[in-house]
Short mmCIF file of C-alpha atoms and ligand atoms in Angstrom, two decimals:
data_model
loop_
_atom_site.label_atom_id
_atom_site.label_comp_id
_atom_site.label_asym_id
_atom_site.label_seq_id
_atom_site.Cartn_x
_atom_site.Cartn_y
_atom_site.Cartn_z
CA UNK A 8 83.28 129.94 77.33
CA UNK A 9 83.88 127.20 74.74
CA UNK A 10 87.44 125.96 74.47
CA UNK A 11 89.43 125.39 71.28
CA UNK A 12 92.94 124.87 72.68
CA UNK A 13 92.25 122.85 75.84
CA UNK A 14 89.79 120.26 77.09
CA UNK A 15 88.18 120.36 80.52
CA UNK A 16 86.47 117.33 81.96
CA UNK A 17 85.30 117.00 85.53
CA UNK A 18 83.87 113.88 87.15
CA UNK A 19 84.13 111.90 90.32
CA UNK A 20 86.13 114.58 92.13
CA UNK A 21 88.79 114.74 89.39
CA UNK A 22 89.13 117.74 87.08
CA UNK A 23 91.19 117.03 83.96
CA UNK A 24 92.70 119.79 81.84
CA UNK A 25 94.24 118.61 78.58
CA UNK A 26 96.38 120.99 76.53
CA UNK A 27 94.95 120.31 73.08
CA UNK A 28 97.01 121.69 70.19
CA UNK A 29 98.82 118.43 69.37
CA UNK A 30 99.92 119.65 65.89
CA UNK A 31 102.05 122.33 67.66
CA UNK A 32 103.02 120.08 70.59
CA UNK A 33 100.44 121.93 72.73
CA UNK A 34 102.53 125.11 72.78
CA UNK A 35 100.99 128.17 74.44
CA UNK A 36 99.13 130.78 72.45
CA UNK A 37 97.45 133.85 73.93
CA UNK A 38 94.13 132.06 73.26
CA UNK A 39 95.23 128.98 75.17
CA UNK A 40 96.34 131.08 78.12
CA UNK A 41 92.90 132.74 78.20
CA UNK A 42 91.15 129.37 78.07
CA UNK A 43 93.42 127.95 80.80
CA UNK A 44 92.66 130.91 83.06
CA UNK A 45 88.97 130.36 82.58
CA UNK A 46 89.23 126.58 83.12
CA UNK A 47 91.30 126.92 86.27
CA UNK A 48 88.83 129.44 87.70
CA UNK A 49 86.02 126.99 86.96
CA UNK A 50 87.83 124.11 88.69
CA UNK A 51 88.67 126.35 91.65
CA UNK A 52 84.97 127.16 92.03
CA UNK A 53 83.85 123.56 91.57
CA UNK A 54 83.06 122.34 95.07
CA UNK A 55 83.01 118.70 93.91
CA UNK A 56 86.59 118.77 92.50
CA UNK A 57 89.24 117.24 94.83
CA UNK A 58 92.23 117.02 92.50
CA UNK A 59 93.34 118.67 89.25
CA UNK A 60 95.15 116.76 86.54
CA UNK A 61 97.03 118.54 83.73
CA UNK A 62 98.22 116.62 80.68
CA UNK A 63 98.75 117.05 76.94
CA UNK A 64 97.06 115.62 73.86
CA UNK A 65 99.07 113.70 71.27
CA UNK A 66 102.78 112.96 71.42
CA UNK A 67 103.88 116.07 73.35
CA UNK A 68 103.08 117.60 76.71
CA UNK A 69 103.83 121.26 75.91
CA UNK A 70 106.55 122.95 73.84
CA UNK A 71 106.31 126.27 75.73
CA UNK A 72 105.40 129.52 74.01
CA UNK A 73 104.11 129.08 70.47
CA UNK A 74 106.84 130.86 68.58
CA UNK A 75 104.57 131.49 65.60
CA UNK A 76 101.76 133.11 67.63
CA UNK A 77 103.14 136.57 66.86
CA UNK A 78 105.67 138.06 64.45
CA UNK A 79 109.25 137.79 65.75
CA UNK A 80 111.83 138.19 62.99
CA UNK A 81 115.01 140.09 62.44
CA UNK A 82 113.94 143.65 61.53
CA UNK A 83 110.55 143.38 63.26
CA UNK A 84 109.76 145.68 66.15
CA UNK A 85 110.77 144.05 69.48
CA UNK A 86 108.06 142.09 71.34
CA UNK A 87 107.53 142.97 75.02
CA UNK A 88 108.12 139.54 76.58
CA UNK A 89 107.87 141.08 80.05
CA UNK A 90 104.26 142.02 79.27
CA UNK A 91 103.56 138.52 77.95
CA UNK A 92 104.99 136.95 81.12
CA UNK A 93 103.17 139.37 83.38
CA UNK A 94 99.84 138.74 81.61
CA UNK A 95 100.09 134.97 81.11
CA UNK A 96 102.93 132.91 82.54
CA UNK A 97 103.32 134.56 85.95
CA UNK A 98 99.62 134.25 86.82
CA UNK A 99 99.53 130.64 85.58
CA UNK A 100 102.48 129.57 87.78
CA UNK A 101 101.05 131.37 90.81
CA UNK A 102 97.60 129.88 90.17
CA UNK A 103 99.03 126.34 90.04
CA UNK A 104 101.16 126.81 93.12
CA UNK A 105 98.30 128.21 95.22
CA UNK A 106 95.61 125.89 93.80
CA UNK A 107 93.23 124.83 96.56
CA UNK A 108 93.63 121.11 95.75
CA UNK A 109 96.57 118.91 94.70
CA UNK A 110 97.66 119.46 91.10
CA UNK A 111 99.02 116.38 89.36
CA UNK A 112 100.85 116.73 86.05
CA UNK A 113 100.99 113.73 83.68
CA UNK A 114 103.82 114.51 81.27
CA UNK A 115 102.94 112.37 78.29
CA UNK A 116 105.71 113.60 75.96
CA UNK A 117 108.22 116.38 75.46
CA UNK A 118 107.97 119.33 77.91
CA UNK A 119 110.05 122.23 76.61
CA UNK A 120 110.55 125.85 77.65
CA UNK A 121 107.65 127.15 79.68
CA UNK A 122 106.03 123.74 79.11
CA UNK A 123 108.69 122.13 81.28
CA UNK A 124 108.46 124.72 84.02
CA UNK A 125 104.67 124.77 84.15
CA UNK A 126 104.91 121.02 84.84
CA UNK A 127 107.38 121.73 87.66
CA UNK A 128 104.93 124.23 89.17
CA UNK A 129 102.50 121.35 89.78
CA UNK A 130 102.50 119.44 93.07
CA UNK A 131 103.30 116.04 91.65
CA UNK A 132 104.78 115.23 88.27
CA UNK A 133 104.67 111.79 86.74
CA UNK A 134 106.09 111.27 83.27
CA UNK A 135 105.98 108.60 80.57
CA UNK A 136 109.37 107.04 79.78
CA UNK A 137 109.37 108.56 76.27
CA UNK A 138 108.84 112.08 77.72
CA UNK A 139 111.66 114.57 78.22
CA UNK A 140 112.30 117.96 79.79
CA UNK A 141 114.09 120.67 77.87
CA UNK A 142 115.05 124.14 79.11
CA UNK A 143 114.85 125.24 75.48
CA UNK A 144 115.05 128.95 76.27
CA UNK A 145 118.83 129.28 75.66
CA UNK A 146 118.37 128.04 72.08
CA UNK A 147 116.35 131.16 71.28
CA UNK A 148 118.39 133.60 73.36
CA UNK A 149 116.20 133.62 76.48
CA UNK A 150 116.55 132.52 80.08
CA UNK A 151 114.32 130.02 81.90
CA UNK A 152 111.04 131.64 82.87
CA UNK A 153 107.74 130.42 84.30
CA UNK A 154 109.52 129.76 87.59
CA UNK A 155 112.41 127.81 86.07
CA UNK A 156 115.09 129.78 87.89
CA UNK A 157 113.19 129.12 91.13
CA UNK A 158 112.15 125.46 90.76
CA UNK A 159 115.25 124.01 89.04
CA UNK A 160 117.92 124.75 91.68
CA UNK A 161 115.53 123.77 94.48
CA UNK A 162 114.71 120.45 92.83
CA UNK A 163 118.05 119.37 91.37
CA UNK A 164 120.68 121.73 92.83
CA UNK A 165 122.58 124.60 91.24
CA UNK A 166 125.01 122.56 89.14
CA UNK A 167 122.33 120.61 87.31
CA UNK A 168 120.07 123.65 87.09
CA UNK A 169 122.88 125.57 85.42
CA UNK A 170 123.70 122.71 83.05
CA UNK A 171 120.05 122.30 81.99
CA UNK A 172 119.54 126.04 81.55
CA UNK A 173 122.79 126.86 79.73
CA UNK A 174 122.93 123.88 77.45
CA UNK A 175 119.23 123.29 76.76
CA UNK A 176 119.85 119.56 76.43
CA UNK A 177 117.00 117.04 76.43
CA UNK A 178 116.66 115.43 79.89
CA UNK A 179 114.95 112.04 79.51
CA UNK A 180 112.09 111.41 81.95
CA UNK A 181 113.90 108.53 83.73
CA UNK A 182 116.90 110.77 84.40
CA UNK A 183 114.55 113.58 85.54
CA UNK A 184 113.09 111.13 88.09
CA UNK A 185 116.55 109.90 89.13
CA UNK A 186 117.63 113.49 89.71
CA UNK A 187 114.50 114.30 91.73
CA UNK A 188 113.18 116.83 89.19
CA UNK A 189 109.94 114.86 89.03
CA UNK A 190 108.34 112.26 91.26
CA UNK A 191 108.17 109.28 88.95
CA UNK A 192 108.77 107.92 85.46
CA UNK A 193 106.67 105.01 84.23
CA UNK A 194 106.43 102.98 81.06
CA UNK A 195 104.34 104.82 78.46
CA UNK A 196 101.72 102.06 78.51
CA UNK A 197 101.34 102.45 82.32
CA UNK A 198 100.95 106.24 82.45
CA UNK A 199 97.12 106.36 82.29
CA UNK A 200 96.53 103.61 84.84
CA UNK A 201 99.20 104.91 87.27
CA UNK A 202 97.77 108.41 87.08
CA UNK A 203 94.23 107.11 87.56
CA UNK A 204 95.25 105.17 90.66
CA UNK A 205 97.04 108.24 92.05
CA UNK A 206 94.08 110.52 91.35
CA UNK A 207 91.74 108.09 93.03
CA UNK A 208 93.93 108.18 96.17
CA UNK A 209 94.12 112.00 96.14
CA UNK A 210 90.42 112.37 95.58
CA UNK A 211 89.79 110.07 98.53
CA UNK A 212 91.31 112.32 101.21
CA UNK A 213 88.12 114.30 101.79
CA UNK A 214 85.55 112.06 100.12
CA UNK A 215 82.92 109.84 101.67
CA UNK A 216 83.16 106.08 101.24
CA UNK A 217 80.15 106.21 98.89
CA UNK A 218 81.77 108.89 96.70
CA UNK A 219 85.03 106.95 96.64
CA UNK A 220 83.24 103.75 95.67
CA UNK A 221 81.54 105.69 92.84
CA UNK A 222 84.89 107.00 91.66
CA UNK A 223 86.50 103.55 91.78
CA UNK A 224 83.61 102.25 89.70
CA UNK A 225 83.94 105.01 87.08
CA UNK A 226 87.74 104.69 86.76
CA UNK A 227 87.57 100.93 86.69
CA UNK A 228 84.94 101.10 83.95
CA UNK A 229 87.32 103.26 81.95
CA UNK A 230 90.24 100.87 82.46
CA UNK A 231 88.01 97.82 81.80
CA UNK A 232 87.26 99.23 78.36
CA UNK A 233 90.95 99.34 77.47
CA UNK A 234 92.82 96.93 75.20
CA UNK A 235 95.45 96.66 77.96
CA UNK A 236 92.95 95.15 80.37
CA UNK A 237 91.95 92.51 77.83
CA UNK A 238 95.60 91.85 77.05
CA UNK A 239 96.46 91.65 80.79
CA UNK A 240 93.73 89.06 81.47
CA UNK A 241 94.63 87.06 78.34
CA UNK A 242 98.32 87.08 79.30
CA UNK A 243 97.54 85.93 82.85
CA UNK A 244 95.40 83.07 81.63
CA UNK A 245 98.04 82.10 79.06
CA UNK A 246 100.81 82.31 81.74
CA UNK A 247 102.82 84.79 79.61
CA UNK A 248 104.04 88.36 80.14
CA UNK A 249 101.54 91.02 78.97
CA UNK A 250 102.35 93.27 75.97
CA UNK A 251 100.79 96.55 77.07
CA UNK A 252 100.29 99.36 74.55
CA UNK A 253 98.68 102.04 76.68
CA UNK A 254 95.46 101.79 74.65
O1 T3D B 145 105.83 135.22 75.71
C1 T3D B 145 106.96 134.78 75.57
O2 T3D B 145 107.41 134.46 74.45
C2 T3D B 145 107.85 134.64 76.79
C3 T3D B 145 107.74 133.26 77.27
C4 T3D B 145 108.50 132.29 76.75
C5 T3D B 145 108.34 130.92 77.24
C6 T3D B 145 108.91 129.85 76.35
O3 T3D B 145 108.43 128.78 76.43
S1 T3D B 145 110.23 130.21 75.31
C7 T3D B 145 110.61 128.61 74.64
C8 T3D B 145 109.70 128.25 73.49
N1 T3D B 145 109.80 126.87 73.08
C9 T3D B 145 110.83 126.39 72.39
O4 T3D B 145 111.77 127.08 72.04
C10 T3D B 145 110.74 124.94 71.96
C11 T3D B 145 110.60 124.86 70.45
N2 T3D B 145 110.38 123.47 70.02
C12 T3D B 145 111.38 122.60 69.95
O5 T3D B 145 112.51 122.85 70.25
C13 T3D B 145 111.00 121.23 69.43
O6 T3D B 145 109.79 121.30 68.77
C14 T3D B 145 110.90 120.15 70.56
C15 T3D B 145 112.31 119.87 71.08
C16 T3D B 145 110.00 120.62 71.69
C17 T3D B 145 110.30 118.84 69.97
O7 T3D B 145 111.02 118.50 68.83
P1 T3D B 145 110.42 117.37 67.86
O8 T3D B 145 111.47 117.14 66.83
O9 T3D B 145 109.91 116.25 68.61
O10 T3D B 145 109.13 118.06 67.16
P2 T3D B 145 109.12 119.21 66.02
O11 T3D B 145 109.11 118.58 64.68
O12 T3D B 145 110.16 120.23 66.30
O13 T3D B 145 107.70 119.87 66.34
C18 T3D B 145 106.48 119.34 65.82
C19 T3D B 145 105.67 120.51 65.27
O14 T3D B 145 105.39 121.39 66.33
C20 T3D B 145 106.48 121.31 64.23
O15 T3D B 145 105.57 121.83 63.29
P3 T3D B 145 105.54 121.24 61.77
O16 T3D B 145 106.95 121.34 61.24
O17 T3D B 145 105.09 119.81 61.96
O18 T3D B 145 104.56 122.09 61.09
C21 T3D B 145 107.04 122.44 65.08
O19 T3D B 145 107.33 123.59 64.33
C22 T3D B 145 105.89 122.70 66.02
N3 T3D B 145 106.36 123.33 67.26
C23 T3D B 145 107.07 122.75 68.25
N4 T3D B 145 107.31 123.61 69.20
C24 T3D B 145 106.77 124.78 68.81
C25 T3D B 145 106.15 124.61 67.58
N5 T3D B 145 105.54 125.58 66.92
C26 T3D B 145 105.52 126.78 67.54
N6 T3D B 145 106.07 127.03 68.73
C27 T3D B 145 106.71 126.05 69.41
N7 T3D B 145 107.22 126.30 70.62
#
Protein backbone atom coordinates (compact mmCIF):
# COMPACT_ATOMS: atom_id res chain seq x y z
CA UNK A 1 0.00 0.00 0.00
CA UNK A 2 1.41 3.44 -0.86
CA UNK A 3 0.55 6.18 1.60
CA UNK A 4 -0.71 9.69 0.79
CA UNK A 5 -1.74 10.93 4.25
CA UNK A 6 1.00 9.48 6.44
CA UNK A 7 4.69 8.64 6.27
CA UNK A 8 6.20 5.42 7.63
CA UNK A 9 9.91 5.09 8.15
CA UNK A 10 11.57 2.24 10.00
CA UNK A 11 15.26 2.02 10.84
CA UNK A 12 17.49 1.05 13.73
CA UNK A 13 14.64 -0.45 15.76
CA UNK A 14 12.55 2.73 15.54
CA UNK A 15 9.35 2.92 13.48
CA UNK A 16 8.18 6.48 12.80
CA UNK A 17 4.67 7.27 11.70
CA UNK A 18 4.13 10.89 10.67
CA UNK A 19 0.60 12.20 10.11
CA UNK A 20 1.12 14.07 6.87
CA UNK A 21 -1.71 16.42 5.90
CA UNK A 22 -0.13 19.62 7.20
CA UNK A 23 -2.48 21.91 5.21
CA UNK A 24 -5.40 20.50 7.29
CA UNK A 25 -3.36 20.23 10.53
CA UNK A 26 -3.11 16.47 9.93
CA UNK A 27 -6.80 15.94 10.66
CA UNK A 28 -8.15 12.42 10.16
CA UNK A 29 -9.85 11.39 6.93
CA UNK A 30 -11.22 7.93 6.19
CA UNK A 31 -8.20 7.49 3.90
CA UNK A 32 -5.76 8.41 6.66
CA UNK A 33 -7.40 5.95 9.04
CA UNK A 34 -7.01 3.20 6.44
CA UNK A 35 -3.36 4.04 5.91
CA UNK A 36 -2.71 4.19 9.66
CA UNK A 37 -4.29 0.76 10.13
CA UNK A 38 -2.05 -0.63 7.43
CA UNK A 39 1.08 1.07 8.83
CA UNK A 40 0.44 -0.07 12.41
CA UNK A 41 -0.07 -3.65 11.20
CA UNK A 42 3.23 -3.43 9.31
CA UNK A 43 5.10 -2.13 12.38
CA UNK A 44 3.46 -4.78 14.57
CA UNK A 45 4.76 -7.46 12.20
CA UNK A 46 8.22 -5.92 11.90
CA UNK A 47 10.43 -8.05 14.11
CA UNK A 48 13.20 -5.43 14.04
CA UNK A 49 11.02 -2.60 15.44
CA UNK A 50 11.45 -1.92 19.17
CA UNK A 51 9.60 1.36 19.59
CA UNK A 52 6.94 3.28 17.65
CA UNK A 53 6.99 7.06 17.33
CA UNK A 54 3.92 9.02 16.21
CA UNK A 55 4.22 12.68 15.26
CA UNK A 56 2.76 15.24 12.86
CA UNK A 57 4.12 17.11 9.84
CA UNK A 58 4.11 20.89 9.75
CA UNK A 59 2.86 23.21 12.49
CA UNK A 60 0.16 20.93 13.94
CA UNK A 61 0.05 17.46 15.46
CA UNK A 62 -3.55 16.54 14.59
CA UNK A 63 -6.81 18.51 14.57
CA UNK A 64 -9.04 15.44 15.05
CA UNK A 65 -11.65 14.42 12.52
CA UNK A 66 -11.42 16.30 9.21
CA UNK A 67 -14.73 18.13 9.33
CA UNK A 68 -14.74 18.53 5.54
CA UNK A 69 -14.22 14.83 4.77
CA UNK A 70 -17.97 14.34 4.38
CA UNK A 71 -21.04 16.56 4.04
CA UNK A 72 -22.34 17.76 7.41
CA UNK A 73 -24.60 20.79 7.09
CA UNK A 74 -27.95 21.90 8.41
CA UNK A 75 -30.54 20.12 6.28
CA UNK A 76 -28.20 17.25 5.28
CA UNK A 77 -29.08 13.71 6.34
CA UNK A 78 -27.47 12.89 9.74
CA UNK A 79 -24.05 11.19 9.67
CA UNK A 80 -23.67 8.02 11.75
CA UNK A 81 -20.80 9.05 13.98
CA UNK A 82 -21.16 5.81 15.95
CA UNK A 83 -20.27 3.90 12.79
CA UNK A 84 -17.30 6.17 12.14
CA UNK A 85 -16.02 5.66 15.68
CA UNK A 86 -16.58 1.92 15.55
CA UNK A 87 -14.76 1.61 12.21
CA UNK A 88 -11.87 4.00 12.82
CA UNK A 89 -11.28 5.66 16.20
CA UNK A 90 -12.07 2.76 18.53
CA UNK A 91 -9.74 0.32 16.73
CA UNK A 92 -6.99 2.96 16.59
CA UNK A 93 -7.11 3.64 20.35
CA UNK A 94 -7.18 -0.07 21.16
CA UNK A 95 -4.33 -0.76 18.72
CA UNK A 96 -2.15 1.91 20.35
CA UNK A 97 -2.96 0.77 23.88
CA UNK A 98 -2.17 -2.87 23.13
CA UNK A 99 0.80 -2.23 20.85
CA UNK A 100 3.53 -4.81 21.44
CA UNK A 101 6.22 -2.14 21.94
CA UNK A 102 6.32 1.29 23.62
CA UNK A 103 4.49 4.00 21.68
CA UNK A 104 5.98 7.48 22.01
CA UNK A 105 4.00 10.48 20.80
CA UNK A 106 5.89 13.65 19.87
CA UNK A 107 3.27 16.40 19.86
CA UNK A 108 4.83 19.03 17.61
CA UNK A 109 1.86 21.43 17.54
CA UNK A 110 -1.84 21.71 18.28
CA UNK A 111 -3.60 18.44 19.19
CA UNK A 112 -7.37 18.94 19.03
CA UNK A 113 -10.40 16.67 19.33
CA UNK A 114 -9.55 13.08 18.55
CA UNK A 115 -6.03 14.32 17.80
CA UNK A 116 -5.54 15.14 21.48
CA UNK A 117 -6.96 11.87 22.72
CA UNK A 118 -5.05 9.70 20.26
CA UNK A 119 -1.91 11.29 21.72
CA UNK A 120 -3.11 10.39 25.23
CA UNK A 121 -3.59 6.77 24.12
CA UNK A 122 0.17 6.51 23.57
CA UNK A 123 2.51 5.31 26.33
CA UNK A 124 4.59 8.43 26.58
CA UNK A 125 3.73 11.91 25.35
CA UNK A 126 6.31 14.62 24.91
CA UNK A 127 5.26 17.98 23.51
CA UNK A 128 6.91 21.07 22.10
CA UNK A 129 6.32 24.25 24.13
CA UNK A 130 4.26 25.78 21.30
CA UNK A 131 1.93 22.75 21.22
CA UNK A 132 -1.45 22.66 22.93
CA UNK A 133 -4.24 20.23 23.73
CA UNK A 134 -7.86 21.10 22.98
CA UNK A 135 -10.93 19.01 23.75
CA UNK A 136 -12.57 20.77 20.81
CA UNK A 137 -15.59 18.45 20.69
CA UNK A 138 -17.91 20.72 22.71
CA UNK A 139 -17.43 23.49 20.12
CA UNK A 140 -19.21 21.32 17.53
CA UNK A 141 -21.79 19.80 19.84
CA UNK A 142 -19.99 16.52 20.59
CA UNK A 143 -18.45 14.88 23.65
CA UNK A 144 -14.83 13.75 23.97
CA UNK A 145 -14.29 10.48 22.11
CA UNK A 146 -11.25 8.38 21.21
CA UNK A 147 -10.88 7.49 24.88
CA UNK A 148 -11.07 11.09 26.14
CA UNK A 149 -13.67 10.30 28.79
CA UNK A 150 -11.42 7.45 29.97
CA UNK A 151 -7.95 9.02 29.81
CA UNK A 152 -8.70 12.57 30.98
CA UNK A 153 -10.09 11.89 34.49
CA UNK A 154 -7.43 9.25 35.08
CA UNK A 155 -4.62 11.57 34.10
CA UNK A 156 -5.73 14.93 35.51
CA UNK A 157 -8.71 14.18 37.80
CA UNK A 158 -12.42 14.78 37.32
CA UNK A 159 -12.44 18.55 37.90
CA UNK A 160 -9.85 19.30 35.23
CA UNK A 161 -11.29 16.67 32.88
CA UNK A 162 -14.70 18.34 33.16
CA UNK A 163 -13.27 21.82 32.63
CA UNK A 164 -11.32 20.76 29.57
CA UNK A 165 -14.27 18.85 28.09
CA UNK A 166 -17.01 21.38 28.78
CA UNK A 167 -15.10 24.54 27.90
CA UNK A 168 -12.89 23.27 25.06
CA UNK A 169 -10.18 25.74 26.04
CA UNK A 170 -6.65 25.50 24.70
CA UNK A 171 -4.35 23.84 27.28
CA UNK A 172 -0.75 24.89 26.59
CA UNK A 173 1.79 22.05 26.54
CA UNK A 174 3.63 23.31 29.63
CA UNK A 175 0.43 23.34 31.64
CA UNK A 176 -0.45 19.89 30.29
CA UNK A 177 2.89 18.64 31.64
CA UNK A 178 2.39 20.46 34.96
CA UNK A 179 -1.02 18.81 35.32
CA UNK A 180 0.35 15.34 34.50
CA UNK A 181 -1.64 15.04 31.26
CA UNK A 182 1.60 14.38 29.41
CA UNK A 183 5.08 13.36 30.48
CA UNK A 184 7.12 16.35 29.38
CA UNK A 185 7.15 19.68 27.57
CA UNK A 186 10.37 20.85 25.94
CA UNK A 187 11.46 23.88 23.94
CA UNK A 188 10.43 23.54 20.30
CA UNK A 189 14.05 23.49 19.21
CA UNK A 190 14.77 20.55 21.56
CA UNK A 191 11.85 18.30 20.58
CA UNK A 192 13.66 16.29 17.90
CA UNK A 193 16.84 15.67 19.90
CA UNK A 194 14.94 14.86 23.13
CA UNK A 195 12.71 12.40 21.29
CA UNK A 196 15.69 10.81 19.53
CA UNK A 197 17.49 10.29 22.85
CA UNK A 198 14.35 8.79 24.35
CA UNK A 199 13.80 6.47 21.40
CA UNK A 200 17.40 5.31 21.55
CA UNK A 201 16.91 4.37 25.23
CA UNK A 202 13.63 2.56 24.52
CA UNK A 203 15.08 0.72 21.56
CA UNK A 204 17.97 -0.41 23.74
CA UNK A 205 15.92 -2.52 26.17
CA UNK A 206 16.04 -5.64 24.02
CA UNK A 207 18.84 -4.80 21.59
CA UNK A 208 22.37 -6.13 21.43
CA UNK A 209 25.26 -3.77 22.10
CA UNK A 210 26.17 -3.90 18.38
CA UNK A 211 22.62 -2.95 17.34
CA UNK A 212 22.56 -0.15 19.87
CA UNK A 213 25.93 1.19 18.68
CA UNK A 214 24.54 1.15 15.12
CA UNK A 215 21.48 3.07 16.25
CA UNK A 216 23.55 5.64 18.15
CA UNK A 217 25.64 6.13 15.01
CA UNK A 218 22.58 6.63 12.79
CA UNK A 219 20.85 9.06 15.16
CA UNK A 220 24.05 10.96 15.82
CA UNK A 221 24.62 11.26 12.07
CA UNK A 222 21.15 12.78 11.75
CA UNK A 223 21.79 15.24 14.59
CA UNK A 224 25.29 16.03 13.31
CA UNK A 225 23.74 17.20 10.04
CA UNK A 226 21.58 19.75 11.85
CA UNK A 227 22.11 23.50 12.01
CA UNK A 228 21.61 23.23 15.79
CA UNK A 229 24.68 21.03 16.15
CA UNK A 230 26.82 23.54 14.25
CA UNK A 231 25.34 26.38 16.29
CA UNK A 232 25.91 24.46 19.56
CA UNK A 233 29.58 23.86 18.79
CA UNK A 234 30.09 27.44 17.58
CA UNK A 235 28.42 28.80 20.73
CA UNK A 236 30.55 26.60 22.99
CA UNK A 237 33.75 27.72 21.31
CA UNK A 238 32.64 31.37 21.43
CA UNK A 239 31.65 30.98 25.15
CA UNK A 240 28.10 32.21 24.47
CA UNK A 241 24.60 30.70 24.88
CA UNK A 242 23.44 28.77 21.77
CA UNK A 243 20.48 30.03 19.71
CA UNK A 244 18.80 26.75 18.73
CA UNK A 245 16.14 26.74 16.02
CA UNK A 246 15.20 23.06 15.85
CA UNK A 247 16.62 22.81 12.32
O1 LIG B 1 -16.20 10.59 12.78
C1 LIG B 1 -16.47 11.53 13.54
O2 LIG B 1 -16.68 12.68 13.11
C2 LIG B 1 -16.52 11.28 15.01
C3 LIG B 1 -15.22 11.59 15.60
C4 LIG B 1 -14.91 12.86 15.93
C5 LIG B 1 -13.58 13.13 16.46
C6 LIG B 1 -13.18 14.60 16.45
O3 LIG B 1 -12.02 14.82 16.41
S1 LIG B 1 -14.39 15.81 16.52
C7 LIG B 1 -13.39 17.28 16.63
C8 LIG B 1 -12.91 17.74 15.29
N1 LIG B 1 -11.89 18.78 15.37
C9 LIG B 1 -12.17 20.04 15.66
O4 LIG B 1 -13.29 20.42 15.89
C10 LIG B 1 -11.02 21.01 15.60
C11 LIG B 1 -11.23 21.99 14.46
N2 LIG B 1 -10.06 22.86 14.31
C12 LIG B 1 -9.84 23.91 15.12
O5 LIG B 1 -10.58 24.19 16.03
C13 LIG B 1 -8.64 24.74 14.80
O6 LIG B 1 -8.23 24.48 13.49
C14 LIG B 1 -7.45 24.49 15.76
C15 LIG B 1 -7.80 25.06 17.14
C16 LIG B 1 -7.13 23.01 15.87
C17 LIG B 1 -6.19 25.23 15.22
O7 LIG B 1 -6.53 26.57 14.97
P1 LIG B 1 -5.51 27.47 14.10
O8 LIG B 1 -6.06 28.85 14.13
O9 LIG B 1 -4.13 27.25 14.56
O10 LIG B 1 -5.58 26.87 12.60
P2 LIG B 1 -6.77 27.03 11.54
O11 LIG B 1 -6.55 28.23 10.71
O12 LIG B 1 -8.08 26.88 12.21
O13 LIG B 1 -6.53 25.70 10.66
C18 LIG B 1 -5.59 25.66 9.59
C19 LIG B 1 -6.27 25.00 8.41
O14 LIG B 1 -6.62 23.67 8.78
C20 LIG B 1 -7.58 25.72 8.07
O15 LIG B 1 -7.76 25.57 6.67
P3 LIG B 1 -7.59 26.88 5.69
O16 LIG B 1 -8.52 27.94 6.21
O17 LIG B 1 -6.14 27.25 5.83
O18 LIG B 1 -7.96 26.36 4.35
C21 LIG B 1 -8.62 24.89 8.78
O19 LIG B 1 -9.88 24.94 8.18
C22 LIG B 1 -8.03 23.49 8.63
N3 LIG B 1 -8.51 22.61 9.69
C23 LIG B 1 -8.17 22.64 10.99
N4 LIG B 1 -8.79 21.69 11.65
C24 LIG B 1 -9.57 21.04 10.76
C25 LIG B 1 -9.38 21.62 9.50
N5 LIG B 1 -10.04 21.22 8.42
C26 LIG B 1 -10.89 20.17 8.57
N6 LIG B 1 -11.10 19.57 9.74
C27 LIG B 1 -10.48 19.95 10.87
N7 LIG B 1 -10.66 19.30 12.01
